[in-house]
mmCIF file of C-alpha atoms in Angstrom:
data_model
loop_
_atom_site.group_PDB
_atom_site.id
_atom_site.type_symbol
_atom_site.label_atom_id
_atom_site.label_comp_id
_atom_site.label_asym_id
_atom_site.label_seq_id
_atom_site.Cartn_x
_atom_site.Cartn_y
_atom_site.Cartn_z
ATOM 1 C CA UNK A 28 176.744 142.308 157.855
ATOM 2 C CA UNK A 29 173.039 142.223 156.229
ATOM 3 C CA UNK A 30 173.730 140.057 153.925
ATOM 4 C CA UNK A 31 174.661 137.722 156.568
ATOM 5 C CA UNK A 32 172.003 137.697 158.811
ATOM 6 C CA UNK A 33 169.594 137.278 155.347
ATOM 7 C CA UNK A 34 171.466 134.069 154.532
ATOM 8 C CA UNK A 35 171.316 132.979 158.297
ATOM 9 C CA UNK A 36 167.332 133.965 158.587
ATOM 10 C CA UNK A 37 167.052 131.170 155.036
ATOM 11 C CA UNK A 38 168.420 128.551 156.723
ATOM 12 C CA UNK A 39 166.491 128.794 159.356
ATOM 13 C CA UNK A 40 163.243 128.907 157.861
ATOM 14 C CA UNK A 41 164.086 126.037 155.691
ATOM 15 C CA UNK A 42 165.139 124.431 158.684
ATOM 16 C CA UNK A 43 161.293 125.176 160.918
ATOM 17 C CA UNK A 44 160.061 123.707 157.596
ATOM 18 C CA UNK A 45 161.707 120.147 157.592
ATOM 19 C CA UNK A 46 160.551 119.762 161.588
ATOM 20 C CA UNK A 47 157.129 120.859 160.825
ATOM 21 C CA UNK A 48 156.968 118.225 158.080
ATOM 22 C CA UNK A 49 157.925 115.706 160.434
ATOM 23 C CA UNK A 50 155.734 116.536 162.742
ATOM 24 C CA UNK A 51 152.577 116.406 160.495
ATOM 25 C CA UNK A 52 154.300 112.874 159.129
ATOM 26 C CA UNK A 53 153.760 111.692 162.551
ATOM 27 C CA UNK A 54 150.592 112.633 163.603
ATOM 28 C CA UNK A 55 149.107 111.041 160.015
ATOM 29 C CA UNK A 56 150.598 107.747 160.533
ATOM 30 C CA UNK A 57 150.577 107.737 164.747
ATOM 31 C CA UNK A 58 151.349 103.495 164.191
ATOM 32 C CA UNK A 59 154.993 104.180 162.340
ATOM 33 C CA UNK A 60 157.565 102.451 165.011
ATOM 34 C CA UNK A 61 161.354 102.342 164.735
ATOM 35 C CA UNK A 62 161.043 98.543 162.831
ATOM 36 C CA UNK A 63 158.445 100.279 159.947
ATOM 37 C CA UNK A 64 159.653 103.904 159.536
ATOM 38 C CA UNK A 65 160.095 105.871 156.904
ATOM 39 C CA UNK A 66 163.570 107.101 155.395
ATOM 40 C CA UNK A 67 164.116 110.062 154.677
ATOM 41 C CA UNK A 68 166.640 111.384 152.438
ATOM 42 C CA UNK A 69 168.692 114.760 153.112
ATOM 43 C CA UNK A 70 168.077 117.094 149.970
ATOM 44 C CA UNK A 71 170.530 119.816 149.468
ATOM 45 C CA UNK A 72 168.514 122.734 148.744
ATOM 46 C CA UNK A 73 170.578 125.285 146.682
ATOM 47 C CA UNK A 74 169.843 128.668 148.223
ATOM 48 C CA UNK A 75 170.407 131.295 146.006
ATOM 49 C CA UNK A 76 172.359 134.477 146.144
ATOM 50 C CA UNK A 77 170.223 136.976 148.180
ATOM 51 C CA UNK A 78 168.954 139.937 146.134
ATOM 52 C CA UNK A 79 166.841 142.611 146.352
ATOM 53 C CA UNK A 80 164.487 140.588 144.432
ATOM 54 C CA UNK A 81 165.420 137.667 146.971
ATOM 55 C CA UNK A 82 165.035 139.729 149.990
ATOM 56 C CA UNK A 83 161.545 141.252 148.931
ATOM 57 C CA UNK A 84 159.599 138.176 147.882
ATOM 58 C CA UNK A 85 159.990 134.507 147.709
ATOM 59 C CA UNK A 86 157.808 132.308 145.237
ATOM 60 C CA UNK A 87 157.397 128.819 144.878
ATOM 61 C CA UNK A 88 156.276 127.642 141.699
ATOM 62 C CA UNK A 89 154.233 124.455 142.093
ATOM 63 C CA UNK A 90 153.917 121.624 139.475
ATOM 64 C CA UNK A 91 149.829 122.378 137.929
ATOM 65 C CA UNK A 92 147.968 119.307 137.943
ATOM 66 C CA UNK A 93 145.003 118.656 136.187
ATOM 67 C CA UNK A 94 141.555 117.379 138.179
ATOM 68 C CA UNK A 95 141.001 113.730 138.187
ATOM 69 C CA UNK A 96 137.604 112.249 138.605
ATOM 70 C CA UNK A 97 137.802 109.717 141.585
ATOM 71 C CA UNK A 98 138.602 106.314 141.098
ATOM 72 C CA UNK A 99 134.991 104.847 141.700
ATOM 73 C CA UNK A 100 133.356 107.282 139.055
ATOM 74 C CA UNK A 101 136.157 105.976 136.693
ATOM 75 C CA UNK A 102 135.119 102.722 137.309
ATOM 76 C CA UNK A 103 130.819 103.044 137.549
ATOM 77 C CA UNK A 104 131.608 104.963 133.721
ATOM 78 C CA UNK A 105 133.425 102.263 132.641
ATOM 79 C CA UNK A 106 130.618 99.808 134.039
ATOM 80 C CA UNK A 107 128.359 101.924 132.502
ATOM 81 C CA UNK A 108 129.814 101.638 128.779
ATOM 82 C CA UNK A 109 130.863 98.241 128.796
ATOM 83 C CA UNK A 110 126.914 97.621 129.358
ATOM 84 C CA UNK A 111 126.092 99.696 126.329
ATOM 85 C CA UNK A 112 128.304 97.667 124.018
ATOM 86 C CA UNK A 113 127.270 94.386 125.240
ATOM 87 C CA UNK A 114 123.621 95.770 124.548
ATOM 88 C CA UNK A 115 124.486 97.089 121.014
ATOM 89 C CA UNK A 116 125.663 93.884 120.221
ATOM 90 C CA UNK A 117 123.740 91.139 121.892
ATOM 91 C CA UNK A 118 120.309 93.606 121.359
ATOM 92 C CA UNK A 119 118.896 92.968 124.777
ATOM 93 C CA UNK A 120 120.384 92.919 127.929
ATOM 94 C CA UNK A 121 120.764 89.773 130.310
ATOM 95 C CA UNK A 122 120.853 87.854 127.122
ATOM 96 C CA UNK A 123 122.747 84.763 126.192
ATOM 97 C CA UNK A 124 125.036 84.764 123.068
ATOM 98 C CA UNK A 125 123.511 83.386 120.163
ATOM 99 C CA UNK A 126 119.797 84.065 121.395
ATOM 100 C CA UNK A 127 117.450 86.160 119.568
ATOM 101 C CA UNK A 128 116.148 89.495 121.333
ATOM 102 C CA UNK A 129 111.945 89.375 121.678
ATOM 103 C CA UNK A 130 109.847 91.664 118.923
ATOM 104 C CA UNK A 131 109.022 94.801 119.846
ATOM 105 C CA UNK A 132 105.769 95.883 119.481
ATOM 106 C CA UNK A 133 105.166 99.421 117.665
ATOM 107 C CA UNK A 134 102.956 102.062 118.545
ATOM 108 C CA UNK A 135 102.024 105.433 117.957
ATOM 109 C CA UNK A 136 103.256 106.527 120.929
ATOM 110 C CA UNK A 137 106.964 105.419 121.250
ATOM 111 C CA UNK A 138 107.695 107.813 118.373
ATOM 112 C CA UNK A 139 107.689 105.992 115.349
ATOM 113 C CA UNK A 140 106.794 107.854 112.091
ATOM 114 C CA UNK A 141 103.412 107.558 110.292
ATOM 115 C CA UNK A 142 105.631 105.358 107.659
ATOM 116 C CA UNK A 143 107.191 102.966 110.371
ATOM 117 C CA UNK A 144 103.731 102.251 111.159
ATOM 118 C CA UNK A 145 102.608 101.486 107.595
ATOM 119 C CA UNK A 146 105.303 99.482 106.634
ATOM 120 C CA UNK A 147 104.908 97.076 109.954
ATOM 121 C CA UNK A 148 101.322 96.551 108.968
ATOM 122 C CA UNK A 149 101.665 95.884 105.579
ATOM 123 C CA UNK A 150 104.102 93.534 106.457
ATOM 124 C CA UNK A 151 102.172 91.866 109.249
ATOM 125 C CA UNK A 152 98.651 92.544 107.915
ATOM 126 C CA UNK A 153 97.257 89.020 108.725
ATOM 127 C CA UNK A 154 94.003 90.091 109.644
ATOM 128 C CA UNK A 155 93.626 90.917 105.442
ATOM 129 C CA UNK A 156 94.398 87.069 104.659
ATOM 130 C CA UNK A 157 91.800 86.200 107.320
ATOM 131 C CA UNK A 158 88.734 87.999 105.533
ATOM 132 C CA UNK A 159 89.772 86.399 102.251
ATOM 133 C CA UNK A 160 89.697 82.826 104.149
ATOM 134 C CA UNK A 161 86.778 83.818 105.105
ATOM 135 C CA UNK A 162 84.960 84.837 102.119
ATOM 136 C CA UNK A 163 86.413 81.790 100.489
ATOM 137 C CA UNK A 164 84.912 79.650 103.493
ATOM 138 C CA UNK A 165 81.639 80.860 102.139
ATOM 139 C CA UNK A 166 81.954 78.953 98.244
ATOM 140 C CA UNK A 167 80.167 75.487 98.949
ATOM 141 C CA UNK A 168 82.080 74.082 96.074
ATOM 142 C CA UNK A 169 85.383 74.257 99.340
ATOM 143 C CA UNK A 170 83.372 72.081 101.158
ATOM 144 C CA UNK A 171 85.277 68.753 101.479
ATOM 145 C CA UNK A 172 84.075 66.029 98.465
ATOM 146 C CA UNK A 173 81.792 68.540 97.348
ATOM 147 C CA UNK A 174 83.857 69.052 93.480
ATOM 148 C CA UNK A 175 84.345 65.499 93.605
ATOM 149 C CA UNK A 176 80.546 64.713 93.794
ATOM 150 C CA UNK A 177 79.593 67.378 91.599
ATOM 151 C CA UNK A 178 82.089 65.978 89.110
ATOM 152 C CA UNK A 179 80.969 62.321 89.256
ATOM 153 C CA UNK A 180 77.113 63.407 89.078
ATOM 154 C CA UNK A 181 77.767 65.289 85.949
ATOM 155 C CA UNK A 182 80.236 62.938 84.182
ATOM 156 C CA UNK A 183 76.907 60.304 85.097
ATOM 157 C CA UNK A 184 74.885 62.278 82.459
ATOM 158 C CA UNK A 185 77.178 62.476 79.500
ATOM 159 C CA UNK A 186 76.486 60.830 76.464
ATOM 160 C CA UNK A 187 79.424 58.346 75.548
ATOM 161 C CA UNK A 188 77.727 57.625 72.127
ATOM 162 C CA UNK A 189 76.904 61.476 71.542
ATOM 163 C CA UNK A 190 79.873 63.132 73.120
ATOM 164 C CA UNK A 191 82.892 60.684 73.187
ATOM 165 C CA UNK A 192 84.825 60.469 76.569
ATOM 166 C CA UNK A 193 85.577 63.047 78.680
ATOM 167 C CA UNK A 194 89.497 64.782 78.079
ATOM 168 C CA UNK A 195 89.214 67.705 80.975
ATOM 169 C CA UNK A 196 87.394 69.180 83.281
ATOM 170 C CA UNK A 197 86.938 72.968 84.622
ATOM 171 C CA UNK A 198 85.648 75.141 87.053
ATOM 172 C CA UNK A 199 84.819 78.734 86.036
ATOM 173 C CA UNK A 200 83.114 81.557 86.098
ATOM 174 C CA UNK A 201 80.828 82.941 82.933
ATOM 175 C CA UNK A 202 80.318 85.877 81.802
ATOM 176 C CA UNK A 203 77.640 87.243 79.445
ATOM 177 C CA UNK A 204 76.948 89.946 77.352
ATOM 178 C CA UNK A 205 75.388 92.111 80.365
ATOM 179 C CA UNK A 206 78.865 91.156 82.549
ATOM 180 C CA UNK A 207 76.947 89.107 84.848
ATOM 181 C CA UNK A 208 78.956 86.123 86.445
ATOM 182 C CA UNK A 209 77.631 82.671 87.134
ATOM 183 C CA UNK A 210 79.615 79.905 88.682
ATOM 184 C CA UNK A 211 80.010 76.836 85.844
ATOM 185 C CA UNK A 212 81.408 73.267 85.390
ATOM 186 C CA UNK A 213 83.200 72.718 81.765
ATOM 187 C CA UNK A 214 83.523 69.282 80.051
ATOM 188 C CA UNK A 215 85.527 69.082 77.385
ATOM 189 C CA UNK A 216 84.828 65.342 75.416
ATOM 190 C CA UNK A 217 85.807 63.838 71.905
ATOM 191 C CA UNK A 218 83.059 65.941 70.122
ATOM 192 C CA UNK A 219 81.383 68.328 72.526
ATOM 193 C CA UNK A 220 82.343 70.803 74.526
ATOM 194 C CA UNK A 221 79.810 70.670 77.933
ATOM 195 C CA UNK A 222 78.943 74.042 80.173
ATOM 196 C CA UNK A 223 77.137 72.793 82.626
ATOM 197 C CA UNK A 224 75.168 74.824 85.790
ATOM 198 C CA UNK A 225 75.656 72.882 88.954
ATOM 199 C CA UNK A 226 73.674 74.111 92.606
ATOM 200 C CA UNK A 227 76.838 73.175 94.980
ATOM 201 C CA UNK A 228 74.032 73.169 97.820
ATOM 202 C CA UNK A 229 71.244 70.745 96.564
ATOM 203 C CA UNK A 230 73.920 68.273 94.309
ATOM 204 C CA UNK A 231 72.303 68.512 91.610
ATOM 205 C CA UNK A 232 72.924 69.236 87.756
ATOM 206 C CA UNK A 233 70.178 72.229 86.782
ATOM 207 C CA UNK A 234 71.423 72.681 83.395
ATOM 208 C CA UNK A 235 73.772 71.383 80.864
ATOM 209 C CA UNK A 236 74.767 73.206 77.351
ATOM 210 C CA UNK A 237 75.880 71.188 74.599
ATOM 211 C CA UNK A 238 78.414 72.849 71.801
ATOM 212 C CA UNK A 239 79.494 70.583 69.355
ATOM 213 C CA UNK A 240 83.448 70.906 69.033
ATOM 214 C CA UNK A 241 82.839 70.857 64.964
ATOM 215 C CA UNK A 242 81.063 73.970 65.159
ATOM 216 C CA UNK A 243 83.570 75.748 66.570
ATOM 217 C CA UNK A 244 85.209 78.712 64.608
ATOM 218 C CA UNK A 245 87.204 80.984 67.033
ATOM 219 C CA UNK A 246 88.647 80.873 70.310
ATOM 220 C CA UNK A 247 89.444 84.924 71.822
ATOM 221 C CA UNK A 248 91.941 85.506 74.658
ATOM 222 C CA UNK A 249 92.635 88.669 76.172
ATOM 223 C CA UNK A 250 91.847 91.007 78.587
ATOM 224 C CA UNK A 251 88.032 92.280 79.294
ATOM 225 C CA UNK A 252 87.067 95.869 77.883
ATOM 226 C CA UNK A 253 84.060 97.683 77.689
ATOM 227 C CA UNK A 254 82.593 100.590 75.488
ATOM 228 C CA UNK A 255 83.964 103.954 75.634
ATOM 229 C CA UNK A 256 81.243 105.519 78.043
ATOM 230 C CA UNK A 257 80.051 102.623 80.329
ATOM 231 C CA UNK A 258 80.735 103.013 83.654
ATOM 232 C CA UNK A 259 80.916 98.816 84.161
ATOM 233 C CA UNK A 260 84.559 97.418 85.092
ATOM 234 C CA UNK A 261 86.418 93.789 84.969
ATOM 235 C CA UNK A 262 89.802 93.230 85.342
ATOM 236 C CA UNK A 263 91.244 90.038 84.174
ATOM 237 C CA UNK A 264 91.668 87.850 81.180
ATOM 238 C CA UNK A 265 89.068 85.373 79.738
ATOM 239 C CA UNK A 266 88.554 83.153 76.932
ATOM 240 C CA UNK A 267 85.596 83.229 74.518
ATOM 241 C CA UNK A 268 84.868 80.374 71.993
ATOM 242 C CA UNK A 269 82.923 81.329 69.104
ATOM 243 C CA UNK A 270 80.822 78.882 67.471
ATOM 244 C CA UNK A 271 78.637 80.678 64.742
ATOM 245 C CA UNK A 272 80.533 82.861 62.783
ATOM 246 C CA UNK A 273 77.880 83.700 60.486
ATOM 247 C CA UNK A 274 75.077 84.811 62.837
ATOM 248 C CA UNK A 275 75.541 88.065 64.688
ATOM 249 C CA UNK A 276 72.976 89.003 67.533
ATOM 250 C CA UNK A 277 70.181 90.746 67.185
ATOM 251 C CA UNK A 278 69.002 94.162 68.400
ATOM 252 C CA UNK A 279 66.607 92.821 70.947
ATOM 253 C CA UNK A 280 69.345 89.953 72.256
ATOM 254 C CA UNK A 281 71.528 92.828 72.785
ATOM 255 C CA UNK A 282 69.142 94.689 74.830
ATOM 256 C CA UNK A 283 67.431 91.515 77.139
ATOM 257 C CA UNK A 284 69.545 90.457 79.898
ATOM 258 C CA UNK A 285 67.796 87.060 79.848
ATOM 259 C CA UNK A 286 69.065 86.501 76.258
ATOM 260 C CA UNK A 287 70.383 82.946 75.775
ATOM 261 C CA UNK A 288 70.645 83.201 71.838
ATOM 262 C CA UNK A 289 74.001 84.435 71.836
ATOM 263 C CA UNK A 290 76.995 82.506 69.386
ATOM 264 C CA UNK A 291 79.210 82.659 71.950
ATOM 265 C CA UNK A 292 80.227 81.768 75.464
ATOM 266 C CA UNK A 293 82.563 84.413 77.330
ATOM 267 C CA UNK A 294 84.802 82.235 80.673
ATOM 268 C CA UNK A 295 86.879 83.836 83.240
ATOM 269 C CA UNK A 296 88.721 82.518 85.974
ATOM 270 C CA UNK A 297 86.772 81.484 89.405
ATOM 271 C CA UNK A 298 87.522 83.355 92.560
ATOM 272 C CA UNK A 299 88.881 79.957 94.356
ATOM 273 C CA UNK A 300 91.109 79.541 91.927
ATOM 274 C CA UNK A 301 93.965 80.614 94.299
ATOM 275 C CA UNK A 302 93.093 78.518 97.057
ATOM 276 C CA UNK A 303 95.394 75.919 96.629
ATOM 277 C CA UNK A 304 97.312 73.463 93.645
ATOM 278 C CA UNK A 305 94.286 71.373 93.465
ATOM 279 C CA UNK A 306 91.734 73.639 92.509
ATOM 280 C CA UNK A 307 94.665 76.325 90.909
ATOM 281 C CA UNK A 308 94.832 73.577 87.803
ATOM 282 C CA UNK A 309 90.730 73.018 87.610
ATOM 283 C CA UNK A 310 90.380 76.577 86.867
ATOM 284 C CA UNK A 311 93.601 77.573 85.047
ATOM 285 C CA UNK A 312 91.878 79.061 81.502
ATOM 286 C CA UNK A 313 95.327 78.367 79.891
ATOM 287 C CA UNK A 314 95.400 74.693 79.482
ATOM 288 C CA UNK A 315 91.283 75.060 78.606
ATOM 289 C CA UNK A 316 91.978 76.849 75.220
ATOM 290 C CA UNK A 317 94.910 74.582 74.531
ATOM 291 C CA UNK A 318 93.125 71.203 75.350
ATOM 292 C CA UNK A 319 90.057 72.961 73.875
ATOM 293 C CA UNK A 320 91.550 74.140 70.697
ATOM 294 C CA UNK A 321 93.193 70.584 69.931
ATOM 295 C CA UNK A 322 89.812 68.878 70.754
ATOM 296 C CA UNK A 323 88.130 70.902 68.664
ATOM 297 C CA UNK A 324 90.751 70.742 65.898
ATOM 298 C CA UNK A 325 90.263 66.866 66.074
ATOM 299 C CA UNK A 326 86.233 67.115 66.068
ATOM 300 C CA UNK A 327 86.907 69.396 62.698
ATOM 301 C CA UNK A 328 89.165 67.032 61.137
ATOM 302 C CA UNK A 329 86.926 63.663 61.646
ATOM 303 C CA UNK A 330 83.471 65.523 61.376
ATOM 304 C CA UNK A 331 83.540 67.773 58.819
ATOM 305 C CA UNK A 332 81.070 70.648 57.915
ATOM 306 C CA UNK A 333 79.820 70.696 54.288
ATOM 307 C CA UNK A 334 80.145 74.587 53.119
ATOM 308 C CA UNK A 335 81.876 75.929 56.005
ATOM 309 C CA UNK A 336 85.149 76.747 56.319
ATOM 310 C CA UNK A 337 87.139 74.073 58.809
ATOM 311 C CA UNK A 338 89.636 74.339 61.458
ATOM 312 C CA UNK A 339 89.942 76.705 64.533
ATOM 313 C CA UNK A 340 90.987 80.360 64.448
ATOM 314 C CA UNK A 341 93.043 81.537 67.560
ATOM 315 C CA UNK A 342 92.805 85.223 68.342
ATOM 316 C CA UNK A 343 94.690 87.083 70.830
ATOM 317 C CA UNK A 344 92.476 90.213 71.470
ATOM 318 C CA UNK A 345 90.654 92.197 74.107
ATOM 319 C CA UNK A 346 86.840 90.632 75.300
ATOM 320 C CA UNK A 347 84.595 93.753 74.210
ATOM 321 C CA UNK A 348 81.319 93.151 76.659
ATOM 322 C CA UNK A 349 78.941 95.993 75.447
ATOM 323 C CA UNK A 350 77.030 97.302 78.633
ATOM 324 C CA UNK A 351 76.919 100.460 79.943
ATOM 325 C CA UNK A 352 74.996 101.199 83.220
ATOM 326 C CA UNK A 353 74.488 97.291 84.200
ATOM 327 C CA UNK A 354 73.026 98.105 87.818
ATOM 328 C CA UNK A 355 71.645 94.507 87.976
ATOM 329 C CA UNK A 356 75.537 92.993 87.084
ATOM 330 C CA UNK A 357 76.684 95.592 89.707
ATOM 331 C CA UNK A 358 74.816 94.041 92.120
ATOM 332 C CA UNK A 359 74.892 90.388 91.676
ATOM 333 C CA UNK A 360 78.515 90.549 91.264
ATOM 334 C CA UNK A 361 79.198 92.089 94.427
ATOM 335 C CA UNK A 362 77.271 89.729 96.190
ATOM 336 C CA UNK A 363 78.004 86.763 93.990
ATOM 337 C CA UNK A 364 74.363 85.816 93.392
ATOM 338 C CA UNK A 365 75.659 83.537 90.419
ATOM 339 C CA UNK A 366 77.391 81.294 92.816
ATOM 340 C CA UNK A 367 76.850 78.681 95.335
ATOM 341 C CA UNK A 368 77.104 80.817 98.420
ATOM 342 C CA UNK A 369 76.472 80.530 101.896
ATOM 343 C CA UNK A 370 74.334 83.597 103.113
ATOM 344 C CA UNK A 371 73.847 83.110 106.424
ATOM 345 C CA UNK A 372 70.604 82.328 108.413
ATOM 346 C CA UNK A 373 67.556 84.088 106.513
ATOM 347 C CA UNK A 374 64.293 84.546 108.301
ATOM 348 C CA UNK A 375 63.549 84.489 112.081
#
């Protein structure tokens, strides 16, 4: 008899179950008429055998479903990464395809490293190019037509029947035996060689030394040295021509800044000499000893010397300049007092 009325008390639970489902259907959807309604299909539910372990406890086992975020999170993260991509690739949002993304300005403060910093500024360090312009600004041999007068003054005062034509003309910078620099114009002509001092600033020609090309024994090129304990420095090349091989200079020469007795004449390049093509090949000190060793091989070949040995040695060997303390060069080569300068406004 009891297991009877256990079957009879299953049905009927299953049974309150199915009417309480429809009755929840109905109030969630109160619009569902005869013409729209839903269709229910009959399952047959296979009761099992009652048991003791039946008739003590009944569990359902429900299917375990994982979380899932809500359908307008999935879609604001998808927004949300499809805008990262498009800014990884474009580089700046909003941007059309193709166009470049603005520079970004650097600074200390967005967190760049000490060698970020360095390497931007080395790379965009126009301010250094502008303080060379300007120190070049300052040479009055830049001014415009100011070589070209200087050059047509000067080629006014050579001698056709002394010195030949002119084959080339230079603008350096000399050096002499106490490393002092002076700004110079260089003629080179059939049978001289001209090294003349021009003043830029008054056009006019101060000075001109005459070196016959005959008399010339040895042309130096190399870089500029100095004795083992001076405290001087030049870095560079030059070129020195040599004239009198025979006559050294003397103790006092050696010793008196002012000393113009020296066999020799010691040229280095000019400091516009990287300005631009033009003035690049008027002070190039290359094509001076080759134009000037030909010349002078020429001048040697038509002109002899009686008792002296003819023809031009070339030597390829450091410039010894023997000065030690050389205050006074210190000082008028830092402020270029052997050049044509401006100096700004002096008095009041």
């Amino acid at each position: 008899m009891l297991p009877v009325i256990a079957q009879w008390n299953w049905q009927a639970v299953f049974s309150l179950a199915h009417l309480r489902y429809r009755f929840i259907t109905l109030l969630r959807n109160p619009t569902m008429s005869e013409g729209n309604t839903d269709t229910l299909t009959a399952v047959e539910l296979d009761i099992p055998e009652p048991g003791p372990q039946t008739q003590s406890s009944a569990q359902l086992d429900l299917p375990r479903t994982s979380p899932q975020p809500p359908r307008s999170a999935q879609t604001q993260g998808q927004t949300h990464s499809q805008a990262e991509h498009q800014v990884l690739e474009e580089g700046h949002p909003g941007k059309e395809p193709g166009e470049q993304c603005p520079a970004t300005l650097l600074t200390p403060g967005d967190g760049v490293g000490a060698g970020a910093m360095e390497d931007v500024g080395a790379k965009g360090s126009h301010w250094t190019s502008a303080i060379d312009q300007f120190k070049l600004k300052r040479f009055f041999v830049l001014r415009p037509g100011t070589i070209d007068q200087a050059l047509a003054d000067i080629q006014v005062l050579v001698n056709q029947e002394e010195d030949g034509a002119v084959l080339g003309v230079w603008l350096m910078a000399e050096v002499d035996h106490w490393n002092n620099e002076r700004e110079r114009v260089v003629l080179i002509t059939e049978r001289s060689l001209l090294v003349c001092k021009y003043d830029f600033v008054m056009f006019n020609c101060e000075q001109i030394q005459r070196i016959p090309l005959n008399f010339i024994d040895r042309i130096a090129h190399g870089n500029f040295i100095f004795p083992q304990r001076s405290l001087l420095k030049r870095e560079g090349e030059g070129v020195r021509v040599f004239w009198d091989r025979l006559r050294e200079p003397s103790f006092s020469s050696r010793w008196n800044p002012f000393a113009t007795d020296y066999p020799y004449n010691t040229f280095t390049y000019h400091p516009v000499s990287n300005v631009d093509d033009k003035f690049t090949a008027l002070c190039e000190i290359h094509s001076f000893q080759k134009q000037l060793t030909e010349a002078a091989q020429k001048a040697h070949l038509k002109k002899p010397i009686p008792g002296k040995a003819n023809g031009v040695l070339v030597l390829n060997q450091p410039l010894l300049i023997e000065a030690f303390v050389g205050l006074m060069s210190f000082i008028g080569n830092q402020n270029k007092l052997g050049y044509s300068l401006a100096r700004g406004n002096i008095g009041f």
